Coordinates of C-alpha atoms in Angstrom, one line a residue:
Chain A
M18 CA -7.4 -2.7 60.6
A19 CA -5.8 -5.9 59.6
N20 CA -2.6 -6.9 61.5
H21 CA -0.5 -9.8 59.9
S22 CA 1.3 -11.6 62.3
C23 CA 4.4 -12.1 60.2
S24 CA 7.1 -13.0 63.0
K25 CA 8.9 -16.2 62.2
E26 CA 7.5 -18.1 65.2
S27 CA 4.1 -17.1 64.9
L28 CA 3.5 -17.6 61.6
T29 CA 5.5 -20.9 61.2
S30 CA 3.4 -22.2 64.5
V31 CA -0.1 -20.7 62.9
L32 CA 0.4 -22.5 59.6
Q33 CA 1.5 -25.8 61.1
R34 CA -1.5 -25.9 63.7
K35 CA -3.6 -24.9 60.5
A36 CA -2.0 -27.9 58.6
D37 CA -2.7 -30.2 61.6
R38 CA -6.2 -29.4 61.8
Q39 CA -6.9 -29.9 58.3
A40 CA -5.1 -33.4 58.3
A41 CA -7.6 -34.3 61.1
N42 CA -10.8 -32.7 59.8
V43 CA -10.8 -32.3 55.8
P44 CA -14.1 -31.0 54.3
K45 CA -15.9 -33.6 52.4
G46 CA -17.1 -32.9 49.0
P47 CA -17.7 -34.7 45.7
L48 CA -14.2 -34.2 44.8
V49 CA -12.5 -35.2 47.9
A50 CA -14.7 -38.2 48.9
R51 CA -12.5 -41.3 49.3
R52 CA -9.5 -38.9 49.3
E53 CA -6.7 -40.8 51.4
F54 CA -4.4 -38.6 53.2
V55 CA -0.7 -39.5 53.4
S56 CA 1.1 -38.2 56.5
S57 CA 4.5 -36.6 56.0
G58 CA 5.1 -38.0 59.3
S59 CA 7.1 -35.8 61.3
G60 CA 6.4 -32.8 58.7
T61 CA 9.8 -33.0 57.0
V62 CA 9.9 -33.2 53.4
G63 CA 11.3 -35.6 51.0
F64 CA 9.6 -37.8 48.4
T65 CA 6.2 -37.1 50.1
L66 CA 4.8 -35.4 46.6
A67 CA 5.6 -38.5 44.6
A68 CA 4.7 -41.1 47.2
A69 CA 1.7 -39.4 48.1
I70 CA 0.3 -39.0 44.8
S71 CA 1.7 -41.3 42.3
P72 CA 0.6 -44.4 43.9
G73 CA -2.9 -42.9 44.2
L74 CA -3.2 -42.3 40.8
S75 CA -1.7 -45.5 39.5
A76 CA -3.4 -47.9 42.0
G77 CA -6.6 -45.5 42.3
I78 CA -7.6 -44.3 38.8
L79 CA -6.4 -47.3 36.9
S80 CA -8.0 -49.9 38.7
Q81 CA -10.6 -48.8 41.3
P82 CA -14.4 -48.7 40.4
Q83 CA -15.6 -45.4 39.2
S84 CA -16.8 -44.0 42.3
E85 CA -13.3 -43.9 43.8
I86 CA -11.5 -41.7 41.1
P87 CA -8.7 -40.3 44.0
V88 CA -8.0 -36.5 43.8
P89 CA -4.1 -36.1 44.4
E90 CA -3.0 -33.8 46.7
L91 CA 0.4 -32.5 48.7
S92 CA 1.1 -34.1 51.8
L93 CA 2.6 -30.9 52.8
P94 CA 0.7 -27.7 53.5
I95 CA 0.6 -25.3 50.8
V96 CA 0.6 -21.3 50.8
D97 CA -1.0 -20.3 47.4
T98 CA 0.4 -16.7 46.2
N99 CA -2.1 -16.3 43.3
V100 CA -5.8 -16.5 43.7
Y101 CA -8.3 -14.1 43.1
L102 CA -11.6 -13.0 44.9
S103 CA -14.9 -11.9 42.6
S104 CA -15.4 -13.2 39.0
W105 CA -13.4 -13.3 36.0
P106 CA -14.6 -10.4 33.9
F107 CA -16.2 -12.8 31.1
R108 CA -17.3 -15.7 33.0
L109 CA -18.8 -16.6 36.3
L110 CA -16.6 -18.7 38.2
P111 CA -18.2 -21.1 40.9
E112 CA -15.7 -20.0 43.2
A113 CA -16.2 -16.4 42.7
E114 CA -17.9 -16.5 46.3
P115 CA -15.0 -16.0 48.9
A116 CA -16.5 -18.9 51.0
R117 CA -16.4 -21.5 48.5
L118 CA -13.2 -20.2 47.3
V119 CA -11.7 -20.9 50.8
E120 CA -13.5 -24.2 51.3
K121 CA -11.9 -25.5 48.1
L122 CA -8.5 -24.1 49.0
R123 CA -8.7 -25.8 52.4
A124 CA -9.8 -28.8 50.9
Y125 CA -6.7 -28.9 48.9
R126 CA -4.4 -28.5 52.3
V127 CA -3.9 -24.7 51.4
V128 CA -3.0 -23.2 54.6
Q129 CA -2.7 -19.6 53.8
A130 CA -3.6 -17.7 50.2
W131 CA -2.7 -14.4 48.9
A132 CA -5.3 -12.9 47.1
G133 CA -6.0 -10.2 44.6
N134 CA -9.1 -9.1 43.1
F135 CA -10.4 -9.7 39.4
D136 CA -12.4 -6.4 39.7
A137 CA -9.2 -4.5 39.8
L138 CA -8.8 -5.5 36.1
L139 CA -11.5 -3.3 34.6
H140 CA -12.8 -1.2 37.6
R141 CA -11.5 2.1 38.0
D142 CA -12.6 2.8 41.4
L143 CA -9.9 0.8 42.8
A144 CA -10.1 1.8 46.4
A145 CA -13.6 0.4 46.6
V146 CA -12.2 -2.6 44.8
N147 CA -9.4 -2.8 47.5
T148 CA -11.8 -2.3 50.7
R149 CA -14.0 -5.1 49.3
L150 CA -10.8 -7.5 49.0
V151 CA -9.5 -6.6 52.5
R152 CA -12.9 -6.8 53.9
S153 CA -13.3 -10.4 52.5
C154 CA -9.7 -11.4 53.5
R155 CA -10.7 -10.6 57.1
A156 CA -13.5 -12.4 57.2
T157 CA -11.5 -15.5 56.5
G158 CA -9.6 -14.9 59.7
G159 CA -6.3 -14.6 58.4
F160 CA -6.4 -17.3 55.6
L161 CA -6.5 -15.0 53.0
L162 CA -4.0 -12.2 52.7
P163 CA -4.9 -9.0 50.6
F164 CA -3.0 -7.9 47.7
P165 CA -4.7 -4.9 46.8
A166 CA -4.2 -3.3 43.2
I167 CA -2.5 -0.3 42.2
N168 CA -2.3 1.2 39.0
P169 CA 0.0 3.9 38.4
K170 CA -1.4 5.2 35.3
L171 CA -4.6 6.5 37.5
P172 CA -4.5 9.9 39.1
N173 CA -3.4 10.1 42.7
W174 CA -2.2 6.5 43.0
Q175 CA -0.4 7.4 46.0
E176 CA -3.6 7.7 48.0
D177 CA -4.3 4.2 47.2
L178 CA -0.6 3.2 48.2
R179 CA -1.2 5.1 51.6
Q180 CA -4.4 3.5 52.3
V181 CA -3.0 0.0 51.5
V182 CA 0.1 0.6 54.1
E183 CA -2.0 2.9 56.7
E184 CA -5.2 1.4 56.7
F185 CA -5.0 -2.1 55.2
A186 CA -1.8 -3.2 56.5
A187 CA -1.5 -5.3 53.6
P188 CA 1.6 -7.3 53.1
G189 CA 1.7 -6.3 49.4
I190 CA 0.3 -5.2 46.3
R191 CA -0.8 -6.7 43.1
L192 CA -0.2 -5.1 39.7
H193 CA -1.6 -5.6 36.2
P194 CA 0.2 -4.0 33.5
D195 CA -1.7 -5.7 30.9
Y196 CA -5.0 -4.4 31.9
H197 CA -3.9 -1.2 33.3
G198 CA -1.9 -0.5 29.9
Y199 CA 1.6 0.5 31.0
S200 CA 5.1 -0.9 29.9
L201 CA 7.5 -1.7 32.4
D202 CA 9.9 0.9 31.7
D203 CA 7.0 3.4 32.5
A204 CA 8.0 6.3 34.8
D205 CA 5.0 6.0 37.0
F206 CA 5.5 2.2 37.6
I207 CA 9.2 2.7 38.2
E208 CA 8.2 5.3 40.9
L209 CA 5.4 2.9 42.5
L210 CA 8.1 0.0 42.8
G211 CA 10.3 2.5 44.7
Q212 CA 7.6 3.7 47.1
A213 CA 6.4 0.0 47.4
A214 CA 9.7 -0.9 48.4
E215 CA 10.3 2.0 50.9
H216 CA 7.1 0.6 52.9
R217 CA 8.5 -2.9 52.7
L218 CA 5.7 -4.2 50.6
I219 CA 5.9 -7.3 48.3
V220 CA 5.1 -6.3 44.7
Q221 CA 3.3 -9.1 42.8
L222 CA 3.7 -8.2 39.2
A223 CA 0.7 -10.3 37.1
L224 CA 2.0 -10.2 33.5
M225 CA -0.7 -11.8 32.0
A226 CA -4.3 -12.2 32.9
E227 CA -5.1 -14.4 29.8
D228 CA -3.6 -16.1 27.0
E229 CA -3.6 -13.3 24.2
R230 CA -5.2 -15.7 21.8
T231 CA -8.2 -16.0 23.8
V232 CA -9.2 -12.7 24.8
H233 CA -12.4 -11.2 24.5
P234 CA -12.8 -9.8 21.0
A235 CA -14.3 -6.5 22.9
V236 CA -10.9 -5.9 24.5
K237 CA -7.2 -5.2 23.4
V238 CA -4.8 -6.1 26.1
P239 CA -1.6 -5.4 25.2
S240 CA 1.2 -8.1 26.0
V241 CA 3.4 -7.1 28.5
D242 CA 7.2 -7.0 27.7
P243 CA 9.0 -7.8 30.9
K244 CA 12.6 -7.3 29.4
P245 CA 13.0 -3.9 31.0
L246 CA 12.8 -5.3 34.6
V247 CA 16.4 -6.5 34.1
D248 CA 17.7 -3.0 34.3
I249 CA 15.2 -1.7 36.5
I250 CA 14.8 -4.0 39.6
P251 CA 18.8 -3.2 40.4
G252 CA 18.2 0.2 40.9
I253 CA 15.5 0.0 43.5
R254 CA 17.1 -0.9 46.8
G255 CA 14.8 -3.3 49.0
L256 CA 12.2 -4.2 46.2
R257 CA 11.0 -7.6 46.7
C258 CA 9.0 -8.7 43.8
V259 CA 7.2 -11.8 42.6
L260 CA 6.3 -12.4 39.0
L261 CA 3.0 -13.9 38.7
N262 CA 1.6 -15.6 35.4
A263 CA 5.0 -14.9 33.6
Q264 CA 6.1 -17.7 31.8
R265 CA 4.1 -17.1 28.6
V266 CA 5.4 -13.9 28.0
T267 CA 9.0 -14.3 29.6
P268 CA 11.4 -17.1 27.9
L269 CA 13.3 -19.1 30.7
P270 CA 16.5 -17.5 30.0
L271 CA 15.1 -13.9 30.4
L272 CA 13.2 -15.2 33.6
A273 CA 16.4 -16.1 34.9
K274 CA 18.3 -12.9 34.4
I275 CA 15.0 -11.2 35.9
V276 CA 15.2 -13.4 38.9
A277 CA 19.0 -12.9 39.4
S278 CA 18.8 -9.1 39.1
G279 CA 17.5 -8.6 42.8
T280 CA 15.0 -10.3 45.4
V281 CA 12.8 -11.9 42.6
Y282 CA 10.3 -14.7 42.8
V283 CA 8.2 -16.4 40.1
D284 CA 5.2 -18.6 40.4
I285 CA 4.5 -22.0 38.7
S286 CA 0.8 -21.3 37.6
W287 CA 1.6 -20.5 33.8
Q288 CA 4.6 -22.8 33.7
E289 CA 4.1 -25.1 30.7
G290 CA 5.5 -27.9 28.8
V291 CA 6.4 -31.1 29.8
G292 CA 8.2 -31.3 33.3
G293 CA 7.9 -27.8 33.2
V294 CA 8.7 -27.0 36.6
A295 CA 11.9 -29.2 36.4
N296 CA 12.7 -27.0 33.5
L297 CA 12.0 -23.7 35.3
L298 CA 14.3 -24.9 38.1
S299 CA 17.2 -25.4 35.6
Y300 CA 17.0 -21.9 35.2
V301 CA 15.8 -20.4 38.2
P302 CA 16.7 -21.9 41.9
A303 CA 14.1 -23.6 44.1
E304 CA 14.4 -20.7 46.5
R305 CA 13.1 -18.3 44.1
V306 CA 10.2 -20.4 42.7
I307 CA 7.0 -20.3 44.6
F308 CA 3.6 -21.9 44.6
G309 CA 0.6 -19.9 42.8
S310 CA -2.3 -21.6 41.2
Y311 CA -4.3 -18.8 39.5
F312 CA -7.1 -20.2 40.8
P313 CA -10.3 -19.8 40.5
R314 CA -9.5 -18.8 37.1
F315 CA -7.4 -22.0 36.5
Y316 CA -8.2 -25.3 38.2
F317 CA -6.2 -25.5 41.3
L318 CA -5.1 -29.0 40.7
S319 CA -3.0 -27.9 37.5
A320 CA -0.4 -26.5 39.8
V321 CA -0.2 -29.5 42.1
L322 CA 0.2 -31.9 39.3
K323 CA 2.8 -29.8 37.8
L324 CA 4.7 -30.6 40.9
L325 CA 4.1 -34.1 40.5
E326 CA 4.9 -34.3 36.9
S327 CA 8.3 -33.0 37.5
A328 CA 9.0 -35.0 40.6
I329 CA 9.8 -32.2 42.6
S330 CA 10.5 -33.4 46.0
G331 CA 12.6 -32.7 49.2
E332 CA 13.8 -29.3 50.1
A333 CA 12.8 -28.0 46.8
L334 CA 9.2 -29.1 47.2
A335 CA 9.1 -27.7 50.6
N336 CA 10.5 -24.1 49.4
I337 CA 8.2 -24.0 46.5
I338 CA 4.9 -24.9 48.4
H339 CA 5.3 -22.7 51.3
K340 CA 8.8 -22.0 52.8
N341 CA 9.5 -19.1 50.0
A342 CA 6.3 -17.4 50.7
L343 CA 6.7 -17.5 54.4
S344 CA 10.3 -16.2 54.1
L345 CA 8.9 -13.3 52.2
L346 CA 6.4 -12.4 54.4
E347 CA 8.8 -12.6 57.5
Q348 CA 11.3 -10.2 55.6
R349 CA 8.7 -7.6 56.3
Chain B
M5 CA -14.2 -52.3 36.0
D6 CA -10.8 -51.6 34.7
F7 CA -10.0 -47.8 34.1
E8 CA -7.3 -46.1 32.4
I9 CA -6.3 -42.6 31.5
W10 CA -6.0 -42.5 27.4
D11 CA -4.3 -39.4 26.2
A12 CA -5.9 -38.4 22.7
H13 CA -3.0 -35.8 21.8
V14 CA 0.7 -36.2 22.3
H15 CA 3.4 -35.0 19.9
L16 CA 7.2 -36.1 19.8
S17 CA 8.0 -32.5 21.3
G18 CA 9.2 -31.0 24.4
V19 CA 11.7 -33.6 25.5
P20 CA 15.0 -34.1 24.5
G21 CA 16.0 -37.2 22.3
A22 CA 17.8 -37.8 19.1
T23 CA 15.3 -40.5 17.8
P24 CA 11.4 -40.7 18.0
E25 CA 12.0 -43.6 20.5
E26 CA 13.9 -41.7 22.8
R27 CA 11.5 -39.0 22.8
L28 CA 8.2 -41.1 23.3
G29 CA 10.2 -42.9 26.1
R30 CA 10.9 -39.4 27.9
L31 CA 7.4 -38.5 27.7
L32 CA 5.8 -41.6 28.9
E33 CA 8.3 -41.3 31.9
F34 CA 6.2 -38.1 32.8
A35 CA 2.8 -39.7 31.9
D36 CA 3.7 -42.3 34.1
R37 CA 4.0 -40.0 37.1
L38 CA 0.5 -38.9 36.4
G39 CA -1.2 -42.5 35.8
I40 CA -1.5 -42.0 32.2
R41 CA -1.6 -45.4 30.6
R42 CA -2.1 -44.8 26.8
V43 CA -1.0 -42.2 24.4
C44 CA -2.0 -41.3 20.9
V45 CA 1.0 -40.0 18.8
F46 CA 1.0 -38.0 15.6
M47 CA 3.7 -35.6 13.8
G48 CA 7.1 -36.1 13.8
L49 CA 10.3 -34.4 15.1
R50 CA 10.0 -31.3 12.7
W51 CA 6.8 -29.8 11.6
S52 CA 5.6 -27.6 8.9
Y53 CA 2.3 -26.1 8.5
D54 CA 1.9 -27.0 4.9
P55 CA 3.9 -30.4 4.6
S56 CA 4.7 -31.8 1.3
P57 CA 3.9 -35.7 0.8
E58 CA 7.6 -36.6 1.3
E59 CA 7.6 -34.6 4.5
F60 CA 4.4 -35.9 5.8
R61 CA 5.6 -39.5 5.2
R62 CA 8.8 -38.9 6.9
Q63 CA 6.7 -37.5 10.2
N64 CA 4.9 -40.4 9.9
D65 CA 7.8 -43.0 9.5
E66 CA 8.9 -41.4 12.9
V67 CA 5.9 -41.9 14.5
L68 CA 5.8 -45.7 13.4
R69 CA 9.4 -45.8 14.9
A70 CA 8.1 -44.6 18.1
I71 CA 5.1 -46.5 18.5
A72 CA 6.9 -49.6 17.7
A73 CA 9.1 -49.2 20.5
F74 CA 6.1 -49.0 23.1
P75 CA 3.4 -51.1 21.4
H76 CA 1.5 -51.3 24.5
R77 CA 1.5 -47.6 25.5
A78 CA 1.1 -45.7 22.5
F79 CA -1.3 -45.8 19.2
G80 CA -0.5 -43.5 16.1
F81 CA -2.7 -41.2 14.3
V82 CA -1.5 -41.0 10.4
Y83 CA -0.8 -37.1 9.8
L84 CA -2.0 -36.1 6.2
N85 CA -2.2 -32.8 4.0
P86 CA -5.8 -32.5 2.3
K87 CA -4.0 -30.5 -0.4
H88 CA -2.3 -33.8 -1.3
T89 CA -5.2 -35.9 -1.6
T90 CA -3.8 -39.0 -3.4
A91 CA -0.8 -38.8 -1.2
S92 CA -2.9 -38.4 1.5
L93 CA -5.2 -41.7 0.7
E94 CA -2.1 -43.4 -0.3
E95 CA -0.7 -42.8 3.2
I96 CA -3.9 -43.9 4.8
E97 CA -3.2 -47.3 3.1
R98 CA 0.2 -47.1 4.2
C99 CA 0.0 -46.4 7.9
V100 CA -3.5 -47.4 8.9
V101 CA -4.8 -50.5 6.5
E102 CA -1.4 -52.1 6.3
G103 CA 0.2 -50.8 9.1
P104 CA -0.4 -50.1 12.9
M105 CA -2.1 -46.6 13.2
V106 CA -5.8 -46.1 14.3
G107 CA -6.6 -42.4 13.5
I108 CA -6.2 -39.4 11.5
K109 CA -4.6 -36.1 12.3
L110 CA -5.1 -32.9 10.6
W111 CA -3.6 -29.8 11.2
V112 CA -3.2 -26.4 9.6
A113 CA -2.3 -26.9 5.9
E114 CA -6.2 -26.7 5.1
R115 CA -9.2 -25.2 6.6
C116 CA -11.4 -28.3 7.1
H117 CA -14.4 -27.1 5.6
S118 CA -12.8 -27.4 2.4
P119 CA -14.1 -29.8 -0.2
L120 CA -10.4 -31.1 -0.3
L121 CA -11.2 -33.1 2.7
D122 CA -14.0 -35.1 1.4
P123 CA -12.3 -38.1 0.0
I124 CA -10.2 -38.4 3.4
V125 CA -13.2 -38.2 5.4
A126 CA -15.2 -40.7 3.0
R127 CA -12.1 -43.3 3.4
A128 CA -12.0 -42.7 7.2
V129 CA -15.8 -43.7 7.3
E130 CA -15.1 -46.7 5.3
L131 CA -12.3 -47.7 7.8
Q132 CA -14.2 -46.5 10.8
L133 CA -11.5 -44.2 11.8
P134 CA -11.8 -41.2 14.0
I135 CA -10.4 -37.7 12.4
L136 CA -8.5 -35.5 14.9
Q137 CA -8.7 -32.1 13.4
H138 CA -7.0 -29.1 15.0
T139 CA -9.4 -26.2 15.8
Y140 CA -8.5 -22.9 17.1
L141 CA -10.1 -19.5 17.0
K142 CA -7.3 -16.8 17.8
A143 CA -8.0 -13.1 19.0
T144 CA -4.5 -12.6 17.2
G145 CA -5.6 -14.0 14.0
N146 CA -5.7 -17.5 12.7
L147 CA -3.2 -19.2 10.2
P148 CA -4.4 -19.1 6.8
G149 CA -5.1 -23.2 6.6
E150 CA -6.1 -22.8 10.5
S151 CA -9.4 -24.3 11.2
T152 CA -11.9 -22.8 13.5
P153 CA -14.6 -24.7 15.4
Q154 CA -17.4 -23.4 13.1
D155 CA -15.2 -24.9 9.9
L156 CA -15.4 -28.6 11.6
A157 CA -19.2 -28.1 12.3
E158 CA -19.4 -27.7 8.5
L159 CA -17.5 -30.5 7.9
A160 CA -19.3 -32.7 10.1
R161 CA -22.7 -31.6 8.6
R162 CA -21.6 -32.7 5.1
H163 CA -20.3 -36.2 6.9
P164 CA -22.8 -37.3 9.3
R165 CA -21.2 -40.8 9.6
A166 CA -17.6 -39.6 10.3
C167 CA -16.3 -39.5 13.8
F168 CA -14.3 -36.2 14.7
I169 CA -12.4 -35.0 17.3
A170 CA -12.2 -31.5 17.7
A171 CA -8.8 -30.8 19.1
H172 CA -8.3 -27.8 21.3
S173 CA -12.0 -27.1 21.4
G174 CA -11.2 -24.0 19.4
A175 CA -9.3 -22.5 22.4
Q176 CA -12.2 -20.0 23.0
W177 CA -14.1 -23.1 24.2
E178 CA -17.5 -21.2 24.8
V179 CA -17.5 -20.5 21.1
G180 CA -16.3 -24.1 19.9
I181 CA -18.6 -25.8 22.2
R182 CA -21.5 -24.1 20.8
A183 CA -20.6 -24.5 17.3
F184 CA -20.1 -28.7 17.9
K185 CA -23.2 -29.0 19.9
P186 CA -25.8 -29.8 17.2
H187 CA -23.2 -32.2 15.6
R188 CA -23.2 -35.5 17.4
N189 CA -20.5 -36.9 15.3
I190 CA -18.2 -34.1 17.0
H191 CA -16.3 -35.0 20.2
A192 CA -14.9 -31.8 22.3
E193 CA -11.0 -32.6 23.0
L194 CA -9.9 -30.4 26.0
C195 CA -6.1 -30.1 25.3
G196 CA -3.7 -27.3 24.2
F197 CA -5.2 -24.3 26.0
D198 CA -4.6 -22.9 29.5
P199 CA -6.5 -24.9 32.4
T200 CA -9.0 -22.4 32.4
N201 CA -11.5 -23.3 35.3
G202 CA -15.1 -24.1 34.1
V203 CA -14.5 -25.8 30.3
T204 CA -15.0 -29.3 31.2
E205 CA -18.1 -28.3 33.1
M206 CA -19.5 -26.4 30.3
A207 CA -18.5 -29.4 27.6
V208 CA -20.3 -31.8 29.9
R209 CA -23.5 -29.9 30.4
E210 CA -23.7 -28.9 26.8
L211 CA -22.5 -32.0 24.8
G212 CA -22.9 -34.7 27.3
A213 CA -19.9 -36.5 28.8
E214 CA -19.9 -39.0 26.0
R215 CA -18.8 -36.0 23.5
V216 CA -15.8 -35.0 25.7
I217 CA -12.1 -36.3 25.1
F218 CA -9.2 -35.8 27.2
G219 CA -5.9 -34.9 25.6
S220 CA -2.7 -33.1 26.7
D221 CA -1.0 -31.7 23.5
A222 CA 2.5 -32.8 25.5
G223 CA 5.0 -32.0 25.2
G224 CA 4.2 -28.4 24.3
R225 CA 2.1 -28.5 27.1
S226 CA 2.4 -30.2 30.5
F227 CA 0.1 -33.4 30.9
A228 CA -0.6 -31.8 34.6
S229 CA -2.1 -28.8 33.4
Q230 CA -4.5 -30.4 30.9
L231 CA -5.3 -33.6 33.3
A232 CA -6.3 -31.0 36.0
K233 CA -9.3 -30.0 33.7
V234 CA -11.0 -33.2 34.3
L235 CA -9.8 -34.4 37.5
D236 CA -10.6 -31.2 38.9
A237 CA -13.9 -30.6 37.3
D238 CA -17.1 -30.5 39.4
I239 CA -18.4 -33.5 37.3
S240 CA -19.4 -37.0 38.3
P241 CA -16.7 -39.7 38.6
H242 CA -18.4 -41.4 35.7
A243 CA -18.2 -38.2 33.5
K244 CA -14.6 -38.4 34.3
E245 CA -14.1 -42.0 33.5
L246 CA -15.5 -41.2 30.1
I247 CA -13.5 -38.4 29.5
L248 CA -10.6 -39.7 30.5
G249 CA -10.3 -42.9 28.5
G250 CA -13.7 -44.4 28.2
N251 CA -14.8 -42.3 25.2
L252 CA -11.6 -42.8 23.4
K253 CA -11.6 -46.5 23.8
R254 CA -15.2 -46.7 22.3
I255 CA -14.1 -44.4 19.3
L256 CA -10.8 -46.6 18.7
A257 CA -12.7 -49.8 19.1
P258 CA -13.1 -50.7 15.4
S259 CA -9.5 -50.1 14.6
L260 CA -8.1 -51.8 17.9
A261 CA -10.4 -54.7 17.1
R262 CA -9.2 -55.0 13.4
K263 CA -5.5 -54.7 14.8
G264 CA -5.8 -57.3 17.5
F265 CA -5.3 -55.0 20.4
G266 CA -7.1 -56.4 23.4

């Protein structure tokens, strides 16, 4: 049985050790050859993101010979709260293999990643899906934290939840209302939120898996309306919720209302528009914004470059890329 | 070898600013943070699906103002509506032949396999101008005048000497890339859809890196998410150089030479 050490001291020190090890010994691959690390010195935050990446791009991409295109990266350890194992149902992703996924995440200084399983979108035997997820995560020695899926429209979903709590000791669950076909005012969904809160599980609510314009014609995935959350969340005591892939269906003013309605965080994977993360921060405080890449469905670097594009730095940067996620875990 | 990132697809949107030059200035601030040196700009402050000649002239005027303020950073593409053939041809003369613009932009007024495009394409061939054509394949249904990748393939077959840039690669890019593959005068442009892992690898595998072009669709999209499609792709550094700027430089070379750009 997995036992996730989430006490404040142990988690922080473990992550720091991981970050130190990675800085000293980074896997070398085609994409990371010639990468130059910019140390954050004492580990404090500040202008490290822009300072680390922007000069690299300017001096590197623009003037260096072709073999030396640098890949930007953060100089602080990252906790990525939105990754998936297995394969996207409609395309084989190179990183569907867990070892390859982990290798690439580590190369980008990710020290911990919260993982769901793409199989949960269409498979109905979620117990099997979740068991595979947990097994794969355990094999990474705690690098991947499992967020098993629950579908409240399946019979006896309570047994899946029991398994998550008692057998998997997972820190949370990941829900897919679009592929599982329920609205956010659905009574079973609300019941699930309540039970998850009672068990002190983090609830990751993935509002979309794919832009509705590009879905495979053989599937009809309804868009999820997030508005009911504004009224539902305040009524569930102890609920801690992370909205993933939210922005396409959640305008920023509505997102601000949802976040303000309880202990709600939002990831940056689907934040679009130029300077998008800065726009997000004009509606949602940095204490509630969390790093998520949606890798390997999305290119991992997208989320990192968004932080650079918006010139996020200092405490806001640290909050987004790891502190908020760690704080969420520590609240368990 | 000097290498610069050139963005083939930028709009004057998504940022505050009362004037075109203010907006382009803001966009370039964001571009600078990611090392993007040059941007191709088209369409004005307010858009419409089916612009009248007065409307597209106004929008082109706004782009002319914007690029005049940043002559070393921005190129303009002239925005046309094929339903207004004469006005569109006149606009090419005004903005390209007599003005500083270096390419043509076509959006969603008319599906691009229409014969209405033929005079515009013929003039583009004479002037060695690339045509950047919006292509999208929407599961939710295209706009009436919105072109699919297959539409562009048909147009490219009719005009083998023309040079096309397929904006968005159809968004359902597995389909778009297949449609473009037989037509070597179509370049797949990567902007305006989510940073879905694998698009650049497939485009390079099927078309060759010489036929793939970086664009962002900023400010509606972030420079960041679109640039990640290339920087994070599992392709060679040489392929990245071509996609991020080399190919666009090559395509624009005749226009740039005529206008005295170094």
